[in-house]
CSV table of C-alpha atoms and ligand atoms in Angstrom, one decimal:
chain,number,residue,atom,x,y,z
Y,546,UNK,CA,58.9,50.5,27.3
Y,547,UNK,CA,55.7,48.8,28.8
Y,548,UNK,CA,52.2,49.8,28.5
Y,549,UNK,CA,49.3,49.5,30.4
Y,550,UNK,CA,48.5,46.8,28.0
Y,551,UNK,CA,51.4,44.6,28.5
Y,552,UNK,CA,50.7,44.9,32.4
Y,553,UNK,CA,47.5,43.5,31.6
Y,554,UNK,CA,45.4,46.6,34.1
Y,555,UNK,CA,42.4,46.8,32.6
Y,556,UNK,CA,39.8,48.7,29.9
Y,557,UNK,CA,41.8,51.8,30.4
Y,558,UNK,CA,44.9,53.1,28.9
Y,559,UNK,CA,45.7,55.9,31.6
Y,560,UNK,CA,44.1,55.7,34.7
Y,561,UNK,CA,41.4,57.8,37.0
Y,562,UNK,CA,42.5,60.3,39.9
Y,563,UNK,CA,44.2,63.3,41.0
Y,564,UNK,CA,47.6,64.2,39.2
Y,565,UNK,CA,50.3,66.8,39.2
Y,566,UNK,CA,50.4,68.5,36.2
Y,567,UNK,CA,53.1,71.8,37.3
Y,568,UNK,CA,54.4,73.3,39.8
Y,569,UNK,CA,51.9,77.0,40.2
Y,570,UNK,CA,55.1,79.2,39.8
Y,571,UNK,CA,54.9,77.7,36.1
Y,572,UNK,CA,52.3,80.2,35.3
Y,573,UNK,CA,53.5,83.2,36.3
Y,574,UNK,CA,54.9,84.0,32.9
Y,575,UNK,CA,52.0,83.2,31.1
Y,576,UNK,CA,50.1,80.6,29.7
Y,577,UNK,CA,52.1,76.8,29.3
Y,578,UNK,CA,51.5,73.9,27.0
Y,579,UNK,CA,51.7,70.6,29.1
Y,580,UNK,CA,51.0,67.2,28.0
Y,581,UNK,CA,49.9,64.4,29.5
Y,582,UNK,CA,48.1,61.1,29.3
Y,583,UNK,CA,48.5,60.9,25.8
Y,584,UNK,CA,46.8,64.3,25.4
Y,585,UNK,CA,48.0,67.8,25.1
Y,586,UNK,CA,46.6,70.8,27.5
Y,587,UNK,CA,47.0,74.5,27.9
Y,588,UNK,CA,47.5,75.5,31.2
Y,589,UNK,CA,46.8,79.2,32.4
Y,590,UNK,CA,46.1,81.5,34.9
Y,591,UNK,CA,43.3,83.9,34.4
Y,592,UNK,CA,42.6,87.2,35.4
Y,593,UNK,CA,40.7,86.4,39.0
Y,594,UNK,CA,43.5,83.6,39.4
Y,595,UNK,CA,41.4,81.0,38.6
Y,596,UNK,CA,43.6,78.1,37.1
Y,597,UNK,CA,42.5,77.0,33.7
Y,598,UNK,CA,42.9,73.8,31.8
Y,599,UNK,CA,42.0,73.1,28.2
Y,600,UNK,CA,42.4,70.8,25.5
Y,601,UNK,CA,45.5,72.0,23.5
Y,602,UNK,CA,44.4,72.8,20.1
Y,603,UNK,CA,41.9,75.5,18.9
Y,604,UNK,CA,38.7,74.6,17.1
Y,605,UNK,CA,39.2,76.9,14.3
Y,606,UNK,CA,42.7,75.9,12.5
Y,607,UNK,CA,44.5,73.6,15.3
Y,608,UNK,CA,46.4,76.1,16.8
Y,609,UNK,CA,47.8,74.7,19.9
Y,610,UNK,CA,47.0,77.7,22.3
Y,611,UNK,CA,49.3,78.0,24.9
Y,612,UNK,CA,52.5,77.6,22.6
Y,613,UNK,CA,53.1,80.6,21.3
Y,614,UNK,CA,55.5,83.3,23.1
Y,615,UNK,CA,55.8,85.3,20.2
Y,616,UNK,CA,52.3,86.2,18.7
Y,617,UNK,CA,51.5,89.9,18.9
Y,618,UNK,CA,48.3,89.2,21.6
Y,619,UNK,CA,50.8,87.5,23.8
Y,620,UNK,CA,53.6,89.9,23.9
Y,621,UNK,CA,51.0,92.7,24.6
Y,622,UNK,CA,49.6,91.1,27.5
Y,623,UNK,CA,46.0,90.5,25.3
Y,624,UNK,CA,45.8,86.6,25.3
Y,625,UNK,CA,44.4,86.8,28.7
Y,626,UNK,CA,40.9,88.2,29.3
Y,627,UNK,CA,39.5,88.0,32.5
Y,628,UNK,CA,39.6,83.8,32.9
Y,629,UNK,CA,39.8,83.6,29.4
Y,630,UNK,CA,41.8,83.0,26.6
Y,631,UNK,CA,42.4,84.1,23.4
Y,632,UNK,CA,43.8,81.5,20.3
Y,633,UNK,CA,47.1,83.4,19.1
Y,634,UNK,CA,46.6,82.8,15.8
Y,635,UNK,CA,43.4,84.4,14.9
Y,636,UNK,CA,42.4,85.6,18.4
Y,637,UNK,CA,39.1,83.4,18.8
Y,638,UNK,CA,38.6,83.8,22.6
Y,639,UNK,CA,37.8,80.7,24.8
Y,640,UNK,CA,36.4,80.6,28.3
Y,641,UNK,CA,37.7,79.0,31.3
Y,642,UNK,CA,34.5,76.3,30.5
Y,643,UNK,CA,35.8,75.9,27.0
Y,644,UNK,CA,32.8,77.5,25.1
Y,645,UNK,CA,33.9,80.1,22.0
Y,646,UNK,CA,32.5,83.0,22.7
Y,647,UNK,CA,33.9,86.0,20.5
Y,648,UNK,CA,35.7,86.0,17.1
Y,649,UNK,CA,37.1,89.4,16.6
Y,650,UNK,CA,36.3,89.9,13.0
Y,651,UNK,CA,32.5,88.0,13.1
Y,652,UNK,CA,29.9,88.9,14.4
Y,653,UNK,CA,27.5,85.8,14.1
Y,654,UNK,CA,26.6,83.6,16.5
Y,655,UNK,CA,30.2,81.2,17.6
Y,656,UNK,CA,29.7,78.2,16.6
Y,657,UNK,CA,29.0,75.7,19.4
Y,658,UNK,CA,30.9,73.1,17.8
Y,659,UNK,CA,33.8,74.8,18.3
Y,660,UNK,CA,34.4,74.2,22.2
Y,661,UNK,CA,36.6,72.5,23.5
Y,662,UNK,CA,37.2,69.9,26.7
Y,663,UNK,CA,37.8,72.1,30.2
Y,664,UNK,CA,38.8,70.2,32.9
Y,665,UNK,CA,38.9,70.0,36.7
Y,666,UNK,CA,41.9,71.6,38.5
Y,667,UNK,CA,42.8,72.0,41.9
Y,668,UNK,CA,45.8,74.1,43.3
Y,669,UNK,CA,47.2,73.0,46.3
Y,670,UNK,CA,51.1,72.2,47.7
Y,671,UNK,CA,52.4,74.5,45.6
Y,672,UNK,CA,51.1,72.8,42.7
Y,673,UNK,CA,48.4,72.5,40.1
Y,674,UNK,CA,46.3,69.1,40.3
Y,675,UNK,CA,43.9,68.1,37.6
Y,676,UNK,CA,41.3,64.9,38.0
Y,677,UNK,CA,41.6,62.5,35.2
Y,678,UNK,CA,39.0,60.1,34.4
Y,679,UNK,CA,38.4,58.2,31.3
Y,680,UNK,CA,34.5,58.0,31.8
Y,681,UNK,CA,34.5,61.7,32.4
Y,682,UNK,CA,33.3,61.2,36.0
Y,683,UNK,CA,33.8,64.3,38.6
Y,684,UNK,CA,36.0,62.9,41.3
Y,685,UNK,CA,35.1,60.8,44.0
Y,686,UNK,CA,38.0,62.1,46.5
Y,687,UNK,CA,39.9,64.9,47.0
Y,688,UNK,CA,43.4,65.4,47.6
Y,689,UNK,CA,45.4,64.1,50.5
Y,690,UNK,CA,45.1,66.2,53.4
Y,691,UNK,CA,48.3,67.6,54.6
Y,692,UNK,CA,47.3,70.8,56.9
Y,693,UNK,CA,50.2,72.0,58.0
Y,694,UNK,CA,51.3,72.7,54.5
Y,695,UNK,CA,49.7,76.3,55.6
Y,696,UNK,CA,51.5,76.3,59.2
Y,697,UNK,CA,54.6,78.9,59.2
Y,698,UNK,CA,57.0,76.6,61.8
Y,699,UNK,CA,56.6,73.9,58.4
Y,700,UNK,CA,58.8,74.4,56.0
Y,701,UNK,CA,57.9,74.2,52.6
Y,702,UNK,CA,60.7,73.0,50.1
Y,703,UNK,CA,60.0,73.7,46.3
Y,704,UNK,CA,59.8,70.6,43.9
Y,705,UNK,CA,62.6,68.8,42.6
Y,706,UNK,CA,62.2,67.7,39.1
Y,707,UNK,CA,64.3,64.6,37.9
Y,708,UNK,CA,62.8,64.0,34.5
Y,709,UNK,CA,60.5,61.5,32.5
Y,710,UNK,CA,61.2,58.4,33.2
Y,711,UNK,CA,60.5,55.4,30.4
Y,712,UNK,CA,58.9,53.4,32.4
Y,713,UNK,CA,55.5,52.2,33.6
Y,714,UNK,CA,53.6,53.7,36.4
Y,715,UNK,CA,53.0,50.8,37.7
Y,716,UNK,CA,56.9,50.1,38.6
Y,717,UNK,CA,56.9,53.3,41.0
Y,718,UNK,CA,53.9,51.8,43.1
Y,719,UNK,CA,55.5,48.6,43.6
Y,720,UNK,CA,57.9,50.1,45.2
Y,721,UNK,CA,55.1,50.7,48.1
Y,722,UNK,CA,55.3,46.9,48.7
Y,723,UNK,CA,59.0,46.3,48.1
Y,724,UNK,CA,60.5,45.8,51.7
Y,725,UNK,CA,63.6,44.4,51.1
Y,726,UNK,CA,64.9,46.8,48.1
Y,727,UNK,CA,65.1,49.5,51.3
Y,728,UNK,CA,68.2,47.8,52.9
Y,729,UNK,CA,70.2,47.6,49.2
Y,730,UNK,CA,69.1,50.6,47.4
Y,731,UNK,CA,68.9,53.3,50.4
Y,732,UNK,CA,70.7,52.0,53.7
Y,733,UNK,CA,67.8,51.5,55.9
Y,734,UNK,CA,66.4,48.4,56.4
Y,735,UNK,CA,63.3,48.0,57.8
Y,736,UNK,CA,62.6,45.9,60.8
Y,737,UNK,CA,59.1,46.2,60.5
Y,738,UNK,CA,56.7,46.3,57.5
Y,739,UNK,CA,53.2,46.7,56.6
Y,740,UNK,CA,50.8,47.0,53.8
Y,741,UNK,CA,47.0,48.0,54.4
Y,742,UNK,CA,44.5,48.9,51.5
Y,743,UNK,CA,41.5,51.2,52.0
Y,744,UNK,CA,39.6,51.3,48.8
Y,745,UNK,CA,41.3,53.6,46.6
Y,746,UNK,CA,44.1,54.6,49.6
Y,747,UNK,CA,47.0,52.2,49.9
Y,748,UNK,CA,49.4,52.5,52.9
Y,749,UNK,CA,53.0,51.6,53.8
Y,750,UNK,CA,54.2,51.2,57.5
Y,751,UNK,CA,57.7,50.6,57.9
Y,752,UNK,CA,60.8,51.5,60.2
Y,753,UNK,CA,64.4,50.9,60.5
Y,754,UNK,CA,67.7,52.4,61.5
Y,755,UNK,CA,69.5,54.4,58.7
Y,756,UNK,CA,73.2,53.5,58.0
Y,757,UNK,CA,74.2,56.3,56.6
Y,758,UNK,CA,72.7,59.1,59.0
Y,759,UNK,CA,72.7,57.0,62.0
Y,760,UNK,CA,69.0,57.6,63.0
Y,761,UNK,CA,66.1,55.4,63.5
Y,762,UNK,CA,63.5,56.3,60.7
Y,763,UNK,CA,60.2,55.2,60.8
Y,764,UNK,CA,57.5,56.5,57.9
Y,765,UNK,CA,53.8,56.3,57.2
Y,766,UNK,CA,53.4,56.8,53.5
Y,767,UNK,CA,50.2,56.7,51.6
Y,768,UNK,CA,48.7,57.0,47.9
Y,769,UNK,CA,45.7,58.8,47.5
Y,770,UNK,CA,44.7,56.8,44.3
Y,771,UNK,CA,47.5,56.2,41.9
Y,772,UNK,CA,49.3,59.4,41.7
Y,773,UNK,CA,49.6,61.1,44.7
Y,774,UNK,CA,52.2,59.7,47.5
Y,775,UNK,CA,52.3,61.3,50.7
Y,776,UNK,CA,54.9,60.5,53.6
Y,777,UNK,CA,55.6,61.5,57.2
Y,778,UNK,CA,58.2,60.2,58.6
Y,779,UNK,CA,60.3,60.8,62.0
Y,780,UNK,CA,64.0,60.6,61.8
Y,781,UNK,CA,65.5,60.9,64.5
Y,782,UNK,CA,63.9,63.6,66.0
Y,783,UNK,CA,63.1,65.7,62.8
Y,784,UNK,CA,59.5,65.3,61.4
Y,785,UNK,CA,58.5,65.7,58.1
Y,786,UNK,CA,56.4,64.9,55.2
Y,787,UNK,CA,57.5,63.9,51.6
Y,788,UNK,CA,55.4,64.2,48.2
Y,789,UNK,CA,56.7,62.1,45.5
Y,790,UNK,CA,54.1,62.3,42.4
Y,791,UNK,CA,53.4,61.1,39.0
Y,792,UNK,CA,51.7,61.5,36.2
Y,793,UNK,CA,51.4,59.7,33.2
Y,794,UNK,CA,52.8,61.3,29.9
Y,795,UNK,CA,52.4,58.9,27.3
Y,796,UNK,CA,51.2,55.1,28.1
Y,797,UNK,CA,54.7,53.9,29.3
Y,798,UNK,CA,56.0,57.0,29.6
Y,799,UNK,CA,56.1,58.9,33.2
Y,800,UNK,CA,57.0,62.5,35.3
Y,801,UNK,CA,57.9,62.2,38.9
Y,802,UNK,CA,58.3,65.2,41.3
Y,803,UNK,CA,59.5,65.0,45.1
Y,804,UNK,CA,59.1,68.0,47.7
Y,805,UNK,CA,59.7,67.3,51.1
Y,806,UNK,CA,58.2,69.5,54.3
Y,807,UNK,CA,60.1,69.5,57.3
Y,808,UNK,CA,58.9,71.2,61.0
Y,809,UNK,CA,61.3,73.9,62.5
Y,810,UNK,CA,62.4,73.3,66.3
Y,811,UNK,CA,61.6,76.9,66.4
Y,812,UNK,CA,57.8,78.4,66.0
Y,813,UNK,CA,59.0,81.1,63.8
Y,814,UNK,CA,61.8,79.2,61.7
Y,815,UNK,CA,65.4,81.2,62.1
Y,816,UNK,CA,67.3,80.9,58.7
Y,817,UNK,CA,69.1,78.2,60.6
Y,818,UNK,CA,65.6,75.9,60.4
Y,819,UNK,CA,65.0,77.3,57.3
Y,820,UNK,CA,69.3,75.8,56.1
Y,821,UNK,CA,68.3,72.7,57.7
Y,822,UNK,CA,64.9,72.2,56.1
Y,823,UNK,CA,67.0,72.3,52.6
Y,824,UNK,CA,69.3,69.7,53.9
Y,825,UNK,CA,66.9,67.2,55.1
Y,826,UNK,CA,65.2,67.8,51.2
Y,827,UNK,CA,68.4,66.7,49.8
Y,828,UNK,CA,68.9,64.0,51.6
Y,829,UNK,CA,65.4,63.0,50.9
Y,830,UNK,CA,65.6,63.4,47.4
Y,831,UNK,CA,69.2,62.1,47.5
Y,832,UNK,CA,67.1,58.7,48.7
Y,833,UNK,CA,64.3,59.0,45.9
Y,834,UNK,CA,67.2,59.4,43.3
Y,835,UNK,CA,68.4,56.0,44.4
Y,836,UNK,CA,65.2,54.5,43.2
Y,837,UNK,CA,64.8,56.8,40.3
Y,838,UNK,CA,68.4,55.8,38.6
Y,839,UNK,CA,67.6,52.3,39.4
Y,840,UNK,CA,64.1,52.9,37.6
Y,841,UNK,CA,65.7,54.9,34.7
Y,842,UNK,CA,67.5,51.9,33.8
Y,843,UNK,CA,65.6,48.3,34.3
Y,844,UNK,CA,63.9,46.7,31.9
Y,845,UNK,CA,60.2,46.4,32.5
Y,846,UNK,CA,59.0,43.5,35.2
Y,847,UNK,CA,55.9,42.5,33.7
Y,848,UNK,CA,56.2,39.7,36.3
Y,849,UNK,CA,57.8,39.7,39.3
Y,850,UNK,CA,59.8,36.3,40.5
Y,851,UNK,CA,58.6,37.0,44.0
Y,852,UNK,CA,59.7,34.2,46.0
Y,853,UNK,CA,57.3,33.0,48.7
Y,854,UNK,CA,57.8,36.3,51.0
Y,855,UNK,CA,57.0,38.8,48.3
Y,856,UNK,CA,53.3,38.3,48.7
Y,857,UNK,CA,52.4,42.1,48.6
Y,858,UNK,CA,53.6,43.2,45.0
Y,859,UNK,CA,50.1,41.3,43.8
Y,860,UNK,CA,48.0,42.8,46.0
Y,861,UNK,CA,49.4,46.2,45.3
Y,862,UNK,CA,49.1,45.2,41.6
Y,863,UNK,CA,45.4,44.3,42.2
Y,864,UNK,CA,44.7,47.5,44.2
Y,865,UNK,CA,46.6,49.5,41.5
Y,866,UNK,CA,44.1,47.9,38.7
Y,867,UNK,CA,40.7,49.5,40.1
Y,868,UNK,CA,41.7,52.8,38.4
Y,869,UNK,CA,42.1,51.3,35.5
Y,870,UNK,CA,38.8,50.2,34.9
Y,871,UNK,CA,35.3,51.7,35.0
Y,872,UNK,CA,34.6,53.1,38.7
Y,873,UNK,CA,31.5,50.8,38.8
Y,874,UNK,CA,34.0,47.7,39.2
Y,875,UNK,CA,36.3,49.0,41.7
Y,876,UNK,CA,34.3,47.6,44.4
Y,877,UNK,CA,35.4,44.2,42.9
Y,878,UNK,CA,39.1,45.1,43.7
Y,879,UNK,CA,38.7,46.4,46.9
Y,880,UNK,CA,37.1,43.1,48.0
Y,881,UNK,CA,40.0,41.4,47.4
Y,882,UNK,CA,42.9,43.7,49.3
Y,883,UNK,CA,41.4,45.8,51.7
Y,884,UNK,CA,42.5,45.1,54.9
Y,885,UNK,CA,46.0,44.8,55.9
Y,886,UNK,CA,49.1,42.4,54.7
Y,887,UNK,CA,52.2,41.6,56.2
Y,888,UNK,CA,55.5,39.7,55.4
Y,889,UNK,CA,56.4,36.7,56.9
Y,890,UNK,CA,60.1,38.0,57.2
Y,891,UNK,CA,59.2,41.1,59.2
Y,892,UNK,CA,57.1,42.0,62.3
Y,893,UNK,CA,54.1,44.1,62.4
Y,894,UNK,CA,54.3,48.0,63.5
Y,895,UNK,CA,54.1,48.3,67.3
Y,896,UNK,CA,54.8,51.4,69.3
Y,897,UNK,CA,57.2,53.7,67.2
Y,898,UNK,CA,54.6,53.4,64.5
Y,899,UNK,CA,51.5,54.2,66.5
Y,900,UNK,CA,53.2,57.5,67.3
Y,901,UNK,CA,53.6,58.7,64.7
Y,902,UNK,CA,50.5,57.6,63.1
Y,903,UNK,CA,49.1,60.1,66.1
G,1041,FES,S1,43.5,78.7,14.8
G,1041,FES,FE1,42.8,79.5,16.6
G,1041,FES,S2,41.8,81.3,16.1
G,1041,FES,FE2,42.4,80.4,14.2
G,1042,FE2,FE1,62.5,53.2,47.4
């Protein structure tokens, strides 16, 4: 296992952005621990339906707070007040900001001391997102904009979950620069290729015919920041968007998820769009689990022998970098890749990939 360290990215051990965290049908039973970069959370769903996250562990005796299924307050539905929660253990009762603010058997001031970290959660996709920022910054984004997410002829797929996998971040965004893995690993090589950064956005342009389903596919796939791919792609004549997001765990240590939305021919989907929808998700995921066995099993490249062609894994390295140190710098690294990179094997995007941009 490789750290951020051994990949040389900068000040910070996890880096700054917009992550998954769970999928929102997580929290319909309740409160759920989560953990991720390095730190532990409770996650819950309050009263209004805000969505809540906290640091794990309660101020009074450590408690983690979201752990417990078998606590009297939890099995009488009394954990949850309003947007607030109660500690299981003693019932000290923390708002959705983090602030004590009633023990049940004081009745002195709570001490201030004993809040604890709330942080910044957006749910969207189906999911819960949280921003992560080592300096404690509020975000300078927001999450990739994907609007007919809300339209009834798209169908939405749920998320598929393939595990942790023991392996650097960094190794799943390289694969945004990796043109010549798509022929091997998934069938499709593409005839044309292209990389373009935009600050803290990187895209992929790419097309080529797919061996095994005998179509032409031809995606635009972007990061917003490091955690959050987004794809639409045309294959054949099917349209759709994919998600495949991580998040961090441990340094080294990662969760993926993959959704995939596809259009319906018809306006109002007949459960024949709506078979075909789950299809096309398999055989999208089918094509991330090519990557993800792959990634499951390699040893870390802490360098990669590009040869002379492979230009683009260090620019996507550098762009990767910014969010890994202090936001102040990430001007720096934007100098040096924004713009837009292509492979001296492959030919620019021309007309199939102007369309679909549209
Ligand atoms: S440990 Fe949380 S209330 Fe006592
Ligand atoms: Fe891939």
């Amino acid at each position: 296992m490789a750290t951020a360290a051994d990949f040389n990215l900068g000040e910070f051990t996890f880096p700054r952005g917009w992550f998954m965290i769970a999928e929102a049908n997580e929290l319909d039973d309740g409160p759920i621990g989560v953990r991720f970069f390095g730190n532990d959370f409770a996650l819950y769903r309050g009263g209004s339906g805000k969505v809540v996250l906290l640091d794990a562990y309660c101020a009074h005796m450590g408690t983690h707070i979201a752990e417990s299924k078998s606590a009297s307050i939890v099995i009488n539905n009394e954990q949850i007040e309003g947007d607030s929660i109660r500690c299981p253990y003693h019932g000290w009762r923390y708002t959705p900001e983090g602030q004590v603010d009633d023990i049940p058997y004081f009745d002195g001031p709570c001490p201030k001391a004993g809040a604890i970290k709330s942080y910044t959660v957006v749910e969207q996709y189906g999911a819960i997102f949280m921003w992560h920022c080592p300096e404690g910054l509020e975000p300078d984004h927001e999450l990739p904009a994907v609007p007919v997410w809300d339209d009834p002829q798209w169908i939405n797929g749920s998320y598929d979950h393939l595990g942790e996998l023991e392996m650097h971040p960094q190794e799943i965004i390289d694969n945004m620069a990796d043109a010549h893995h798509l022929g091997p690993t998934h069938g499709a090589p593409c005839e044309y290729f292209e990389n373009e950064y935009l600050d803290h956005v990187y895209y992929q342009r790419q097309g080529g015919f797919h061996r095994m389903y005998n179509a032409y596919l031809t995606t635009l796939t972007w990061y917003t920041g490091p955690g959050l791919l987004v794809s639409k792609q045309r294959f054949g004549e099917a349209d759709g968007f994919e998600f495949i997001f991580n998040t961090p765990i441990d340094d080294g240590k990662v969760k993926a998820w993959h959704n995939n939305i596809s259009r319906a021919p018809n306006a109002e989907p007949t459960e024949q769009d709506v078979a075909n929808a789950k299809m096309a998700q398999e055989g999208a995921l089918a094509a991330f689990a090519q990557d993800f066995q792959i990634w499951s099993n390699k040893r870390p490249a802490l360098k990669i022998m590009a040869t002379p062609v492979e230009g683009n894994f260090r620019l996507g390295r550098i762009w990767y970098k910014q969010f890994y140190n202090p936001r102040a710098q990430a001007g720096d690294f934007h100098e040096k890749v924004n713009g837009k990179h292509h492979l001296r094997t492959l030919p620019p995007p021309g007309e199939l990939a102007a369309e679909l941009e549209a």
